[in-house]
Amino acid sequence: MDNEKNIIELLDVLYGMVTEAWGVPLGNDKCIIEREKAVEIINDIKAALPTELAEAKRLVAARDEFIGNAKREAEAMRKTAEDKARAMVEEQAVVREARAFSSEMIASAEAKSRNLRRSAGEYVDQIMRQAEETLQAALSTMKATHQTFQGAMPSVPQSAEENEPENEE
């Protein structure tokens, strides 16, 4: 059973509990329901909500780790290129070659880092957008259920005097 259907069923059960509950005397729109059962249903609803937010947080952390690894790799590549360049300083032609190679490696590492950041950012943006859409749909369902609940509630007299029968003398 998917989460959305499960949530709707749980909301229907909770709605039924509230609509069938005994009214509190002089309590206007108040009623008595079984607290443990209502809390259990609410906990089930909370457990069944989409996990996209947790997934998005995990993806952001993974993206940050990914970017950190890319930076470390780029730094290692840069350092390797510098070390190689220093080792070849004695020969003029080798020095020019080392500088060119170092620059290429740095440019390549920076380009790779930019591409990795862009890809990770797009992926996280997509997941966050999906999570936002899912949560918006759940909120819309919740609002509609609440409006249905409010519309289905019988109106309760405003004061105790309205409940007393009129004496005909």
C-alpha positions as protocol buffer text, in pm:
chain_id: "A"
residue {
  index: 1
  type: MET
  ca { x: 0 y: 0 z: 0 }
}
residue {
  index: 2
  type: ASP
  ca { x: 149 y: 339 z: -93 }
}
residue {
  index: 3
  type: ASN
  ca { x: 203 y: 609 z: 168 }
}
residue {
  index: 4
  type: GLU
  ca { x: -49 y: 855 z: 25 }
}
residue {
  index: 5
  type: LYS
  ca { x: -336 y: 604 z: 35 }
}
residue {
  index: 6
  type: ASN
  ca { x: -232 y: 496 z: 382 }
}
residue {
  index: 7
  type: ILE
  ca { x: -235 y: 857 z: 504 }
}
residue {
  index: 8
  type: ILE
  ca { x: -580 y: 916 z: 357 }
}
residue {
  index: 9
  type: GLU
  ca { x: -715 y: 602 z: 524 }
}
residue {
  index: 10
  type: LEU
  ca { x: -566 y: 710 z: 856 }
}
residue {
  index: 11
  type: LEU
  ca { x: -718 y: 1057 z: 818 }
}
residue {
  index: 12
  type: ASP
  ca { x: -1055 y: 897 z: 742 }
}
residue {
  index: 13
  type: VAL
  ca { x: -1029 y: 689 z: 1060 }
}
residue {
  index: 14
  type: LEU
  ca { x: -938 y: 999 z: 1262 }
}
residue {
  index: 15
  type: TYR
  ca { x: -1220 y: 1193 z: 1098 }
}
residue {
  index: 16
  type: GLY
  ca { x: -1463 y: 915 z: 1188 }
}
residue {
  index: 17
  type: MET
  ca { x: -1343 y: 918 z: 1548 }
}
residue {
  index: 18
  type: VAL
  ca { x: -1404 y: 1291 z: 1576 }
}
residue {
  index: 19
  type: THR
  ca { x: -1741 y: 1296 z: 1400 }
}
residue {
  index: 20
  type: GLU
  ca { x: -1873 y: 1001 z: 1600 }
}
residue {
  index: 21
  type: ALA
  ca { x: -1736 y: 1125 z: 1933 }
}
residue {
  index: 22
  type: TRP
  ca { x: -1965 y: 1222 z: 2217 }
}
residue {
  index: 23
  type: GLY
  ca { x: -2018 y: 1594 z: 2259 }
}
residue {
  index: 24
  type: VAL
  ca { x: -1916 y: 1772 z: 2576 }
}
residue {
  index: 25
  type: PRO
  ca { x: -2213 y: 1937 z: 2751 }
}
residue {
  index: 26
  type: LEU
  ca { x: -2197 y: 2312 z: 2706 }
}
residue {
  index: 27
  type: GLY
  ca { x: -1868 y: 2263 z: 2527 }
}
residue {
  index: 28
  type: ASN
  ca { x: -1979 y: 2410 z: 2195 }
}
residue {
  index: 29
  type: ASP
  ca { x: -1761 y: 2237 z: 1935 }
}
residue {
  index: 30
  type: LYS
  ca { x: -1580 y: 2008 z: 2180 }
}
residue {
  index: 31
  type: CYS
  ca { x: -1601 y: 1632 z: 2195 }
}
residue {
  index: 32
  type: ILE
  ca { x: -1448 y: 1335 z: 2372 }
}
residue {
  index: 33
  type: ILE
  ca { x: -1225 y: 1091 z: 2181 }
}
residue {
  index: 34
  type: GLU
  ca { x: -988 y: 816 z: 2287 }
}
residue {
  index: 35
  type: ARG
  ca { x: -657 y: 996 z: 2329 }
}
residue {
  index: 36
  type: GLU
  ca { x: -434 y: 690 z: 2285 }
}
residue {
  index: 37
  type: LYS
  ca { x: -612 y: 584 z: 1970 }
}
residue {
  index: 38
  type: ALA
  ca { x: -598 y: 938 z: 1824 }
}
residue {
  index: 39
  type: VAL
  ca { x: -229 y: 975 z: 1914 }
}
residue {
  index: 40
  type: GLU
  ca { x: -157 y: 636 z: 1760 }
}
residue {
  index: 41
  type: ILE
  ca { x: -329 y: 739 z: 1437 }
}
residue {
  index: 42
  type: ILE
  ca { x: -142 y: 1070 z: 1431 }
}
residue {
  index: 43
  type: ASN
  ca { x: 187 y: 887 z: 1488 }
}
residue {
  index: 44
  type: ASP
  ca { x: 101 y: 649 z: 1204 }
}
residue {
  index: 45
  type: ILE
  ca { x: 33 y: 950 z: 979 }
}
residue {
  index: 46
  type: LYS
  ca { x: 365 y: 1107 z: 1075 }
}
residue {
  index: 47
  type: ALA
  ca { x: 545 y: 780 z: 1005 }
}
residue {
  index: 48
  type: ALA
  ca { x: 375 y: 746 z: 668 }
}
residue {
  index: 49
  type: LEU
  ca { x: 457 y: 1097 z: 542 }
}
residue {
  index: 50
  type: PRO
  ca { x: 696 y: 1108 z: 249 }
}
residue {
  index: 51
  type: THR
  ca { x: 1062 y: 1082 z: 341 }
}
residue {
  index: 52
  type: GLU
  ca { x: 1178 y: 1318 z: 69 }
}
residue {
  index: 53
  type: LEU
  ca { x: 1298 y: 1579 z: 317 }
}
residue {
  index: 54
  type: ALA
  ca { x: 1525 y: 1332 z: 488 }
}
residue {
  index: 55
  type: GLU
  ca { x: 1640 y: 1212 z: 149 }
}
residue {
  index: 56
  type: ALA
  ca { x: 1708 y: 1571 z: 36 }
}
residue {
  index: 57
  type: LYS
  ca { x: 1916 y: 1636 z: 350 }
}
residue {
  index: 58
  type: ARG
  ca { x: 2110 y: 1317 z: 283 }
}
residue {
  index: 59
  type: LEU
  ca { x: 2168 y: 1425 z: -78 }
}
residue {
  index: 60
  type: VAL
  ca { x: 2292 y: 1769 z: 29 }
}
residue {
  index: 61
  type: ALA
  ca { x: 2538 y: 1603 z: 267 }
}
residue {
  index: 62
  type: ALA
  ca { x: 2643 y: 1361 z: -8 }
}
residue {
  index: 63
  type: ARG
  ca { x: 2687 y: 1652 z: -250 }
}
residue {
  index: 64
  type: ASP
  ca { x: 2903 y: 1839 z: 3 }
}
residue {
  index: 65
  type: GLU
  ca { x: 3115 y: 1527 z: 55 }
}
residue {
  index: 66
  type: PHE
  ca { x: 3135 y: 1481 z: -322 }
}
residue {
  index: 67
  type: ILE
  ca { x: 3252 y: 1842 z: -369 }
}
residue {
  index: 68
  type: GLY
  ca { x: 3502 y: 1804 z: -85 }
}
residue {
  index: 69
  type: ASN
  ca { x: 3643 y: 1490 z: -249 }
}
residue {
  index: 70
  type: ALA
  ca { x: 3666 y: 1671 z: -582 }
}
residue {
  index: 71
  type: LYS
  ca { x: 3852 y: 1961 z: -417 }
}
residue {
  index: 72
  type: ARG
  ca { x: 4092 y: 1721 z: -246 }
}
residue {
  index: 73
  type: GLU
  ca { x: 4147 y: 1537 z: -573 }
}
residue {
  index: 74
  type: ALA
  ca { x: 4207 y: 1866 z: -756 }
}
residue {
  index: 75
  type: GLU
  ca { x: 4448 y: 1978 z: -483 }
}
residue {
  index: 76
  type: ALA
  ca { x: 4631 y: 1645 z: -501 }
}
residue {
  index: 77
  type: MET
  ca { x: 4654 y: 1675 z: -878 }
}
residue {
  index: 78
  type: ARG
  ca { x: 4784 y: 2033 z: -846 }
}
residue {
  index: 79
  type: LYS
  ca { x: 5040 y: 1932 z: -586 }
}
residue {
  index: 80
  type: THR
  ca { x: 5152 y: 1640 z: -799 }
}
residue {
  index: 81
  type: ALA
  ca { x: 5197 y: 1870 z: -1094 }
}
residue {
  index: 82
  type: GLU
  ca { x: 5394 y: 2120 z: -884 }
}
residue {
  index: 83
  type: ASP
  ca { x: 5616 y: 1845 z: -743 }
}
residue {
  index: 84
  type: LYS
  ca { x: 5688 y: 1715 z: -1090 }
}
residue {
  index: 85
  type: ALA
  ca { x: 5764 y: 2065 z: -1211 }
}
residue {
  index: 86
  type: ARG
  ca { x: 6013 y: 2125 z: -927 }
}
residue {
  index: 87
  type: ALA
  ca { x: 6190 y: 1797 z: -1003 }
}
residue {
  index: 88
  type: MET
  ca { x: 6244 y: 1903 z: -1365 }
}
residue {
  index: 89
  type: VAL
  ca { x: 6369 y: 2257 z: -1294 }
}
residue {
  index: 90
  type: GLU
  ca { x: 6727 y: 2174 z: -1400 }
}
residue {
  index: 91
  type: GLU
  ca { x: 6641 y: 2129 z: -1766 }
}
residue {
  index: 92
  type: GLN
  ca { x: 6494 y: 2422 z: -1956 }
}
residue {
  index: 93
  type: ALA
  ca { x: 6284 y: 2222 z: -2201 }
}
residue {
  index: 94
  type: VAL
  ca { x: 6159 y: 1995 z: -1927 }
}
residue {
  index: 95
  type: VAL
  ca { x: 6063 y: 2300 z: -1718 }
}
residue {
  index: 96
  type: ARG
  ca { x: 5847 y: 2437 z: -2000 }
}
residue {
  index: 97
  type: GLU
  ca { x: 5687 y: 2097 z: -2047 }
}
residue {
  index: 98
  type: ALA
  ca { x: 5619 y: 2063 z: -1676 }
}
residue {
  index: 99
  type: ARG
  ca { x: 5457 y: 2406 z: -1656 }
}
residue {
  index: 100
  type: ALA
  ca { x: 5232 y: 2329 z: -1949 }
}
residue {
  index: 101
  type: PHE
  ca { x: 5140 y: 1990 z: -1803 }
}
residue {
  index: 102
  type: SER
  ca { x: 5073 y: 2146 z: -1461 }
}
residue {
  index: 103
  type: SER
  ca { x: 4851 y: 2412 z: -1610 }
}
residue {
  index: 104
  type: GLU
  ca { x: 4659 y: 2154 z: -1809 }
}
residue {
  index: 105
  type: MET
  ca { x: 4610 y: 1937 z: -1502 }
}
residue {
  index: 106
  type: ILE
  ca { x: 4494 y: 2233 z: -1293 }
}
residue {
  index: 107
  type: ALA
  ca { x: 4256 y: 2349 z: -1567 }
}
residue {
  index: 108
  type: SER
  ca { x: 4128 y: 1995 z: -1608 }
}
residue {
  index: 109
  type: ALA
  ca { x: 4079 y: 1952 z: -1233 }
}
residue {
  index: 110
  type: GLU
  ca { x: 3902 y: 2287 z: -1204 }
}
residue {
  index: 111
  type: ALA
  ca { x: 3676 y: 2204 z: -1499 }
}
residue {
  index: 112
  type: LYS
  ca { x: 3600 y: 1865 z: -1348 }
}
residue {
  index: 113
  type: SER
  ca { x: 3524 y: 2029 z: -1012 }
}
residue {
  index: 114
  type: ARG
  ca { x: 3290 y: 2283 z: -1177 }
}
residue {
  index: 115
  type: ASN
  ca { x: 3110 y: 2007 z: -1366 }
}
residue {
  index: 116
  type: LEU
  ca { x: 3076 y: 1795 z: -1052 }
}
residue {
  index: 117
  type: ARG
  ca { x: 2939 y: 2090 z: -854 }
}
residue {
  index: 118
  type: ARG
  ca { x: 2692 y: 2177 z: -1130 }
}
residue {
  index: 119
  type: SER
  ca { x: 2574 y: 1815 z: -1161 }
}
residue {
  index: 120
  type: ALA
  ca { x: 2539 y: 1774 z: -786 }
}
residue {
  index: 121
  type: GLY
  ca { x: 2354 y: 2107 z: -758 }
}
residue {
  index: 122
  type: GLU
  ca { x: 2111 y: 2014 z: -1035 }
}
residue {
  index: 123
  type: TYR
  ca { x: 2046 y: 1675 z: -879 }
}
residue {
  index: 124
  type: VAL
  ca { x: 1980 y: 1819 z: -533 }
}
residue {
  index: 125
  type: ASP
  ca { x: 1758 y: 2090 z: -687 }
}
residue {
  index: 126
  type: GLN
  ca { x: 1555 y: 1822 z: -865 }
}
residue {
  index: 127
  type: ILE
  ca { x: 1513 y: 1616 z: -546 }
}
residue {
  index: 128
  type: MET
  ca { x: 1419 y: 1926 z: -345 }
}
residue {
  index: 129
  type: ARG
  ca { x: 1164 y: 2026 z: -611 }
}
residue {
  index: 130
  type: GLN
  ca { x: 1012 y: 1675 z: -601 }
}
residue {
  index: 131
  type: ALA
  ca { x: 1000 y: 1685 z: -222 }
}
residue {
  index: 132
  type: GLU
  ca { x: 834 y: 2027 z: -233 }
}
residue {
  index: 133
  type: GLU
  ca { x: 572 y: 1902 z: -480 }
}
residue {
  index: 134
  type: THR
  ca { x: 501 y: 1593 z: -269 }
}
residue {
  index: 135
  type: LEU
  ca { x: 467 y: 1798 z: 47 }
}
residue {
  index: 136
  type: GLN
  ca { x: 243 y: 2051 z: -132 }
}
residue {
  index: 137
  type: ALA
  ca { x: 18 y: 1766 z: -250 }
}
residue {
  index: 138
  type: ALA
  ca { x: 1 y: 1626 z: 105 }
}
residue {
  index: 139
  type: LEU
  ca { x: -82 y: 1973 z: 239 }
}
residue {
  index: 140
  type: SER
  ca { x: -356 y: 2019 z: -21 }
}
residue {
  index: 141
  type: THR
  ca { x: -504 y: 1682 z: 75 }
}
residue {
  index: 142
  type: MET
  ca { x: -487 y: 1773 z: 443 }
}
residue {
  index: 143
  type: LYS
  ca { x: -658 y: 2112 z: 377 }
}
residue {
  index: 144
  type: ALA
  ca { x: -932 y: 1947 z: 173 }
}
residue {
  index: 145
  type: THR
  ca { x: -990 y: 1688 z: 444 }
}
residue {
  index: 146
  type: HIS
  ca { x: -1002 y: 1962 z: 707 }
}
residue {
  index: 147
  type: GLN
  ca { x: -1257 y: 2161 z: 503 }
}
residue {
  index: 148
  type: THR
  ca { x: -1463 y: 1847 z: 454 }
}
residue {
  index: 149
  type: PHE
  ca { x: -1442 y: 1782 z: 826 }
}
residue {
  index: 150
  type: GLN
  ca { x: -1554 y: 2135 z: 908 }
}
residue {
  index: 151
  type: GLY
  ca { x: -1839 y: 2117 z: 659 }
}
residue {
  index: 152
  type: ALA
  ca { x: -1959 y: 1785 z: 800 }
}
residue {
  index: 153
  type: MET
  ca { x: -1969 y: 1902 z: 1161 }
}
residue {
  index: 154
  type: PRO
  ca { x: -2323 y: 1976 z: 1288 }
}
residue {
  index: 155
  type: SER
  ca { x: -2365 y: 2326 z: 1421 }
}
residue {
  index: 156
  type: VAL
  ca { x: -2370 y: 2337 z: 1800 }
}
residue {
  index: 157
  type: PRO
  ca { x: -2585 y: 2598 z: 1983 }
}
residue {
  index: 158
  type: GLN
  ca { x: -2388 y: 2891 z: 2119 }
}
residue {
  index: 159
  type: SER
  ca { x: -2527 y: 2895 z: 2470 }
}
residue {
  index: 160
  type: ALA
  ca { x: -2697 y: 2666 z: 2717 }
}
residue {
  index: 161
  type: GLU
  ca { x: -3015 y: 2878 z: 2703 }
}
residue {
  index: 162
  type: GLU
  ca { x: -3075 y: 2771 z: 2346 }
}
residue {
  index: 163
  type: ASN
  ca { x: -3081 y: 2407 z: 2463 }
}
residue {
  index: 164
  type: GLU
  ca { x: -3357 y: 2463 z: 2724 }
}
residue {
  index: 165
  type: PRO
  ca { x: -3712 y: 2405 z: 2607 }
}
residue {
  index: 166
  type: GLU
  ca { x: -3941 y: 2705 z: 2620 }
}
residue {
  index: 167
  type: ASN
  ca { x: -4209 y: 2699 z: 2890 }
}
residue {
  index: 168
  type: GLU
  ca { x: -4554 y: 2761 z: 2758 }
}
residue {
  index: 169
  type: GLU
  ca { x: -4775 y: 2923 z: 3023 }
}
